[in-house]
Tab-separated table of C-alpha atoms in Angstrom:
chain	number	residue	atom	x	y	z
A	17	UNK	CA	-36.033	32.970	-30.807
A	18	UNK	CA	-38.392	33.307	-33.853
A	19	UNK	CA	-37.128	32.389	-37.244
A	20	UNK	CA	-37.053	34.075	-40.400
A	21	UNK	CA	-40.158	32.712	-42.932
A	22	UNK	CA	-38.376	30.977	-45.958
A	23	UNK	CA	-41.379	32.301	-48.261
A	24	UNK	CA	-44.021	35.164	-47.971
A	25	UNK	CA	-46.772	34.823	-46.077
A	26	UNK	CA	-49.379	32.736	-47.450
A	27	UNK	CA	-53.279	32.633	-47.181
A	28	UNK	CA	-54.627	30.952	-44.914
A	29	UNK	CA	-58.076	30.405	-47.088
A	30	UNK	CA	-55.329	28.800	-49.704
A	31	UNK	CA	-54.954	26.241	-46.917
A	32	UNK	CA	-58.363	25.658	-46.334
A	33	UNK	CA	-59.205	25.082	-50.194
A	34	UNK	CA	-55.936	22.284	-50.240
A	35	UNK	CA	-57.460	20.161	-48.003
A	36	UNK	CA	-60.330	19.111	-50.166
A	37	UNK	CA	-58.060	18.790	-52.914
A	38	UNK	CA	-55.857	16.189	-51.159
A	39	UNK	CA	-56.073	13.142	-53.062
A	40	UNK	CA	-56.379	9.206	-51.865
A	41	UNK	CA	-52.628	8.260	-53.587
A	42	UNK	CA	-50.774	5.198	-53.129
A	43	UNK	CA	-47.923	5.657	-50.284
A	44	UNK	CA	-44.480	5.398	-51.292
A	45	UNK	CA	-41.739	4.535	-48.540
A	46	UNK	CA	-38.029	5.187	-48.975
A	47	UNK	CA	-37.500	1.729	-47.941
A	48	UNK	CA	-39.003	-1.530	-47.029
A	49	UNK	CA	-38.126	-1.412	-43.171
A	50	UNK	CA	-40.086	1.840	-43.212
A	51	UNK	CA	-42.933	0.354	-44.586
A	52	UNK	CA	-42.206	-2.765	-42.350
A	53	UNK	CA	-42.483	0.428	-38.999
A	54	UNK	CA	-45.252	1.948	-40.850
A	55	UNK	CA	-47.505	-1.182	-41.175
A	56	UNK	CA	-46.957	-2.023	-37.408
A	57	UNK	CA	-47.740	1.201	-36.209
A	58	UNK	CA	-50.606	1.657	-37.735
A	59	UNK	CA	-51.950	-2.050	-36.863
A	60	UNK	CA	-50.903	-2.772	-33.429
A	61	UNK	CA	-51.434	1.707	-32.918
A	62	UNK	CA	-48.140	1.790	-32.094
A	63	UNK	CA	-46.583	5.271	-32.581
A	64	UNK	CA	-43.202	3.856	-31.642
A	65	UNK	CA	-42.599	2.530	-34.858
A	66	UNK	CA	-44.241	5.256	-36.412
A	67	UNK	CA	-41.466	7.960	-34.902
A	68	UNK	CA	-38.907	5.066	-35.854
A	69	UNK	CA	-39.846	4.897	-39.669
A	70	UNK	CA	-38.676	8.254	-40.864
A	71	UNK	CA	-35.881	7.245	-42.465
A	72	UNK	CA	-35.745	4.506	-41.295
A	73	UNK	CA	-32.450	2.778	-40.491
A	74	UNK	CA	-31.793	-0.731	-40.114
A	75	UNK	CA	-28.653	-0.165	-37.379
A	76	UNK	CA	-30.256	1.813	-35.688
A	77	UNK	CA	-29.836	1.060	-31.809
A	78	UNK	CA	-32.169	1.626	-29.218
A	79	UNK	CA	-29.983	1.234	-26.357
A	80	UNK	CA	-30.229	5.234	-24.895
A	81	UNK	CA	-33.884	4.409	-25.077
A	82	UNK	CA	-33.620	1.294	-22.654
A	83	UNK	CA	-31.404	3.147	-20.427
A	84	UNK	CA	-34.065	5.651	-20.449
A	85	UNK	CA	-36.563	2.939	-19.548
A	86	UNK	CA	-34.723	1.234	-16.897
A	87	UNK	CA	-34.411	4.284	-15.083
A	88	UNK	CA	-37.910	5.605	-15.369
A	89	UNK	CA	-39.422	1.839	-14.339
A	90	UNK	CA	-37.142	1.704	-11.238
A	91	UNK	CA	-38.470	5.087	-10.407
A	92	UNK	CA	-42.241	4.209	-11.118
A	93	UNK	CA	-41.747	1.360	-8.688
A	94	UNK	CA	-40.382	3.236	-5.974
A	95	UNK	CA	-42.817	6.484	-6.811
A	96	UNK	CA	-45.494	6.138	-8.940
A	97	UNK	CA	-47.429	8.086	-11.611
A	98	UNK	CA	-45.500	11.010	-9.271
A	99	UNK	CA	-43.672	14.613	-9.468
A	100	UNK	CA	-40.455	12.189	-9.041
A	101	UNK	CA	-41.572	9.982	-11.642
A	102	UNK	CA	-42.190	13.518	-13.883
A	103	UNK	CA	-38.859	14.869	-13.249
A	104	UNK	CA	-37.410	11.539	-13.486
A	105	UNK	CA	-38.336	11.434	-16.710
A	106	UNK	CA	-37.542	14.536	-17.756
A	107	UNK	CA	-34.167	14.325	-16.628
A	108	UNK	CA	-33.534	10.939	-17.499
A	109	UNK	CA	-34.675	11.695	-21.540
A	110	UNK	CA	-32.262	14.759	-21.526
A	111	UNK	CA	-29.320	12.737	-20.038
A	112	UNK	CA	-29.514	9.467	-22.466
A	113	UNK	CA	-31.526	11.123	-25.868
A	114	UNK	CA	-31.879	14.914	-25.847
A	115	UNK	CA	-27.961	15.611	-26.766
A	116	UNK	CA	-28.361	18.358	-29.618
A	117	UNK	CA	-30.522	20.452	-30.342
A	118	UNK	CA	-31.096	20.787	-34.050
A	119	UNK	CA	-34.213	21.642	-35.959
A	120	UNK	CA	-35.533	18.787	-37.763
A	121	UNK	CA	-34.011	16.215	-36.196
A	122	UNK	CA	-35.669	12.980	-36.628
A	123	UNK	CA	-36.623	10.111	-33.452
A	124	UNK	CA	-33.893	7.885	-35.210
A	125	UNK	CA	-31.493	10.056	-35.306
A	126	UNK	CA	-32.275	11.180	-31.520
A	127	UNK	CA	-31.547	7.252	-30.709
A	128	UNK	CA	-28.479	7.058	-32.839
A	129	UNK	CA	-26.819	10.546	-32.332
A	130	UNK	CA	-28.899	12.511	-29.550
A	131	UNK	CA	-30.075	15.233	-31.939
A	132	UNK	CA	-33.711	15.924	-31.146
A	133	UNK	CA	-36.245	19.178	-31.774
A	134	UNK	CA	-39.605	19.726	-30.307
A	135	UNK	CA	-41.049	17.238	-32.425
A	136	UNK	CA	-39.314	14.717	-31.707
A	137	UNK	CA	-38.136	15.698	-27.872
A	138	UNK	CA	-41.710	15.704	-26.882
A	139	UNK	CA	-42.853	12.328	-28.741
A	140	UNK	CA	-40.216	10.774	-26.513
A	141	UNK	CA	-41.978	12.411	-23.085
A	142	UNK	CA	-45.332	11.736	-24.442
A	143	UNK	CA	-44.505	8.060	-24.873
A	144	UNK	CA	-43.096	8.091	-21.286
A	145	UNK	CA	-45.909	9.782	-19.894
A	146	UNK	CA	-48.308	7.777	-21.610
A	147	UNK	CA	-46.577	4.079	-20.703
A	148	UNK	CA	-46.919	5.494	-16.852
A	149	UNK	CA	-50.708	6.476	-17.235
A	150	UNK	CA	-50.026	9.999	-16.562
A	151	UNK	CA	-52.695	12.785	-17.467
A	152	UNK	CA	-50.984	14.858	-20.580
A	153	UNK	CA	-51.957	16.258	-23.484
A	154	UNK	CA	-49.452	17.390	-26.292
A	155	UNK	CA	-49.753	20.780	-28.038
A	156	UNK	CA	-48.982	21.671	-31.654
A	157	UNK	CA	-48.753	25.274	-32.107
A	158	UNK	CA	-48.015	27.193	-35.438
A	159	UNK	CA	-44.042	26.538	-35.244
A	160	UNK	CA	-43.561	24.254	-32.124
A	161	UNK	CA	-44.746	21.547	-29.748
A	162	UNK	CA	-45.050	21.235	-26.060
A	163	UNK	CA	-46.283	18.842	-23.215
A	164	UNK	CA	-48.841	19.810	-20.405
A	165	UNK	CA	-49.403	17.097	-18.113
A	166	UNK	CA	-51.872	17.045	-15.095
A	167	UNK	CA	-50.582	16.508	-11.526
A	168	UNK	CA	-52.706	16.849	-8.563
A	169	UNK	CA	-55.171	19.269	-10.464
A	170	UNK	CA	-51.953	21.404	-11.045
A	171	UNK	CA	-50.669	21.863	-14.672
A	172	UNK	CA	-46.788	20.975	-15.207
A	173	UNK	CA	-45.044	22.029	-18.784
A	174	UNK	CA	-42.818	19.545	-20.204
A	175	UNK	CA	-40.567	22.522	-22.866
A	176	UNK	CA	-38.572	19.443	-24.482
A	177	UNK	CA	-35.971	21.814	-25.608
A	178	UNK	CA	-34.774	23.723	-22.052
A	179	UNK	CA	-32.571	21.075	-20.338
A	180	UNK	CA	-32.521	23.531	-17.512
A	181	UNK	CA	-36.111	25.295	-16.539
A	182	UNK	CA	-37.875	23.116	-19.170
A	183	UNK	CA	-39.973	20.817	-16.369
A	184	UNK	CA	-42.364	24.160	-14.919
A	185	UNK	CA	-44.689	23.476	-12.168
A	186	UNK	CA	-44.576	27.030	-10.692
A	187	UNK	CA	-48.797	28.171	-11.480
A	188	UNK	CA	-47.409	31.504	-12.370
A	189	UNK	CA	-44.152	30.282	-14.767
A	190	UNK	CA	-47.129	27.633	-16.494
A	191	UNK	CA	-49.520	30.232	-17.258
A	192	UNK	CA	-46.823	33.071	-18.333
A	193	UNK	CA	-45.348	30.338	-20.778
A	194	UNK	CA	-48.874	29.700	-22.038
A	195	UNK	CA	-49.767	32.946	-22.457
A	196	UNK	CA	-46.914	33.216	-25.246
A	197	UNK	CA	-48.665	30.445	-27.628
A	198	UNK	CA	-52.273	31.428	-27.027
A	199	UNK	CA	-52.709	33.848	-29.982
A	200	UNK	CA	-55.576	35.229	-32.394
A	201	UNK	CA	-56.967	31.764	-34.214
A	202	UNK	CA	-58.850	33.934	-36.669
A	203	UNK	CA	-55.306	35.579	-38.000
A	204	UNK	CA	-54.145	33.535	-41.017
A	205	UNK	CA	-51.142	30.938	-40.841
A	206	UNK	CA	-48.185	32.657	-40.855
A	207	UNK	CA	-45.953	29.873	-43.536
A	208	UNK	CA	-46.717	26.434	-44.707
A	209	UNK	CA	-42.853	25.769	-44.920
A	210	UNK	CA	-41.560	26.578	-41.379
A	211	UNK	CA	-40.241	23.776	-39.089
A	212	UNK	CA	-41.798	23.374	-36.331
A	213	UNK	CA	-38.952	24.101	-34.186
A	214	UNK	CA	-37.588	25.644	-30.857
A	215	UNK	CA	-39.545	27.990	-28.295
A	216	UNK	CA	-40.156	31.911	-28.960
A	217	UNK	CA	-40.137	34.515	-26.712
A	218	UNK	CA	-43.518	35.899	-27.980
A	219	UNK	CA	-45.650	34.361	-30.523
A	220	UNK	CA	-48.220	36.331	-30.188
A	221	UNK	CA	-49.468	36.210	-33.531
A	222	UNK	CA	-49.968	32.399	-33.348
A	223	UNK	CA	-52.765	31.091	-35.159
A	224	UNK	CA	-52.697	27.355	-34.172
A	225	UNK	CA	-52.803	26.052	-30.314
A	226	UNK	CA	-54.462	22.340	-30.307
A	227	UNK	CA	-53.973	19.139	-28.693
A	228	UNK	CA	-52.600	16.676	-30.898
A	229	UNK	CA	-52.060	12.349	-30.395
A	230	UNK	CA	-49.282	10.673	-30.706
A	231	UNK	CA	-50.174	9.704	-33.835
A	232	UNK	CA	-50.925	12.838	-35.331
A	233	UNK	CA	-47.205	14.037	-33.460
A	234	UNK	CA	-45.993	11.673	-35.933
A	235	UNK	CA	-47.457	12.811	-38.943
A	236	UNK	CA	-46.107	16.167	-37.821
A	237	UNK	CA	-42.485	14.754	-38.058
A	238	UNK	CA	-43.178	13.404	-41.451
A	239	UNK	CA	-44.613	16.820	-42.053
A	240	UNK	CA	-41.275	18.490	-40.685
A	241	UNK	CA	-38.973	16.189	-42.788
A	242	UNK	CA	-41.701	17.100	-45.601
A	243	UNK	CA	-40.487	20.734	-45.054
A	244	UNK	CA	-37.237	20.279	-45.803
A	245	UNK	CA	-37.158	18.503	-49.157
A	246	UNK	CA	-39.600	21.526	-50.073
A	247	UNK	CA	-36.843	23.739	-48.991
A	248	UNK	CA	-34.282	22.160	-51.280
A	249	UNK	CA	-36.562	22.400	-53.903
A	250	UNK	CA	-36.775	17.722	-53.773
A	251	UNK	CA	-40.496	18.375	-54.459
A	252	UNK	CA	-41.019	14.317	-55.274
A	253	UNK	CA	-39.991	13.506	-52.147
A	254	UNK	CA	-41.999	16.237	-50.168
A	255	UNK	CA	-45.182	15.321	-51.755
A	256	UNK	CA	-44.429	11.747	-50.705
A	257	UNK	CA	-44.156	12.535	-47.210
A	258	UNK	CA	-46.578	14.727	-46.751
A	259	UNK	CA	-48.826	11.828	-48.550
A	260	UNK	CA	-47.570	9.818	-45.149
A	261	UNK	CA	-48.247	12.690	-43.160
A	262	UNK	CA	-51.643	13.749	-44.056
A	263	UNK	CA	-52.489	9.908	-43.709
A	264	UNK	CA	-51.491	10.246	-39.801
A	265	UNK	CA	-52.905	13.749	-39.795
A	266	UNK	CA	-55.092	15.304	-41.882
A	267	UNK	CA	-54.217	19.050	-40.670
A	268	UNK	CA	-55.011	21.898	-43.470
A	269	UNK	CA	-51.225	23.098	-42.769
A	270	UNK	CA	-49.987	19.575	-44.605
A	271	UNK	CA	-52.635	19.859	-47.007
A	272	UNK	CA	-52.236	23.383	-47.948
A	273	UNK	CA	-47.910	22.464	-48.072
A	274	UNK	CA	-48.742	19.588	-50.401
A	275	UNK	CA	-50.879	21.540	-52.998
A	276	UNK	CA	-47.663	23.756	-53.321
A	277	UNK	CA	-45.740	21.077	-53.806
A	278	UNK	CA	-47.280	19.922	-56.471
A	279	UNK	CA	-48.050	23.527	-58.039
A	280	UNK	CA	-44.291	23.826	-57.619
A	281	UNK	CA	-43.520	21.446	-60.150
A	282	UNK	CA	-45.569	22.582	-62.842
């Protein structure tokens, strides 16, 4: 399902030109136990805490994400760094987390309320993945984000957002679902203020497919909570997210948003 750009289509050489203009600022958090998840993340490289300090919440409970752990250890013990282990976790993350599906859901609120997106959905795989040494590599395309891991010199998709289908390991199915993100990276960005959000049917015209780290995935859900104080027009509190963002990530897409921003207030 593709959805409807919130603003015309903007240049992609404007987005270029905004990331030189990004300045070194001071960052502001909304609260002191997201700068307490900040400062850990970034010192012990830690994106857990990073995914946990957008808006961050002080009751927030991490039980469904022990369940999920308890599970997925018992099955590395029995399995290994397997397709079990894979599907395991896949299916274990959509039973205890991945609830709702609502754009722009946030990591906490996944924990608290099982509402998830792309963004966050595949931050919670990726973390999986990663604590079970898997091979993987998470892609950011122009509107949403995806896992491939490497099993057995086979590619697997990990679609976050497909409960049912959404593990692929059929060669064909992996390269037909590829095929719809691969686009033209010399057509400009299509909007600076779209979500990244569900899967399309064809996006053809996509102009970014790259692998991102985990800690660039979480500048992308500061970017993604960025987008939608922007949308209501809360232009403070955009530019001070995307400050957090761009710090994770320097992308030109959160440069190029933040320059609005700020011409926004003027």
């Amino acid at each position: 399902m593709r959805f409807c750009l919130l603003l015309t289509v903007l240049l992609w050489s404007f987005c270029l030109s905004a990331k030189a203009q990004v300045e070194t600022v001071e960052l502001k958090f909304e609260t002191e136990k997201e700068k307490v998840l900040w400062e850990a993340g970034i010192e012990l490289k830690d994106p857990y805490h990073l995914f946990m300090a957008v808006h961050a919440d002080e009751n927030t409970s991490t039980d469904s994400w022990e369940k999920v752990l308890n599970a997925t250890n018992k099955k590395f013990e029995k399995s290994g760094a397997s397709l079990k282990l894979l599907r395991a976790i896949f299916e274990k993350s959509h039973k205890y987390l991945f609830k709702t599906y609502e754009q722009h859901s946030s990591f906490n609120q996944m924990l608290q309320d099982g509402y998830f997106d792309c963004v966050s959905g595949s931050a919670t795989l990726a973390m999986l993945l990663d604590q079970y040494g898997f091979d993987f590599e998470v892609i950011e395309t122009d509107y949403h984000v995806f896992i491939i891991a490497e099993l057995g010199g086979s590619k697997v998709i990990l679609e976050s957002t497909l409960p049912i289908g959404g593990l692929i390991t059929s060669p064909t199915e992996v390269k037909k679902y590829l095929a719809n993100y691969q686009g033209d990276s010399g057509d400009q960005i299509l909007s600076l203020n779209q979500r990244l959000g569900a899967p399309a049917i064809n996006y053809s015209d996509n102009t970014i497919f790259r692998k991102v780290d985990l800690q660039q995935l979480a500048g992308l859900q500061y970017y993604n909570d960025a987008i939608a104080h922007f949308n209501e027009q809360s232009y403070d509190m955009a530019i001070d997210q995307l400050a957090k963002a761009y710090k994770l990530y320097p992308a030109d897409r959160i440069a190029g948003l933040k320059d609005l921003a700020i011409a926004q207030k003027k």
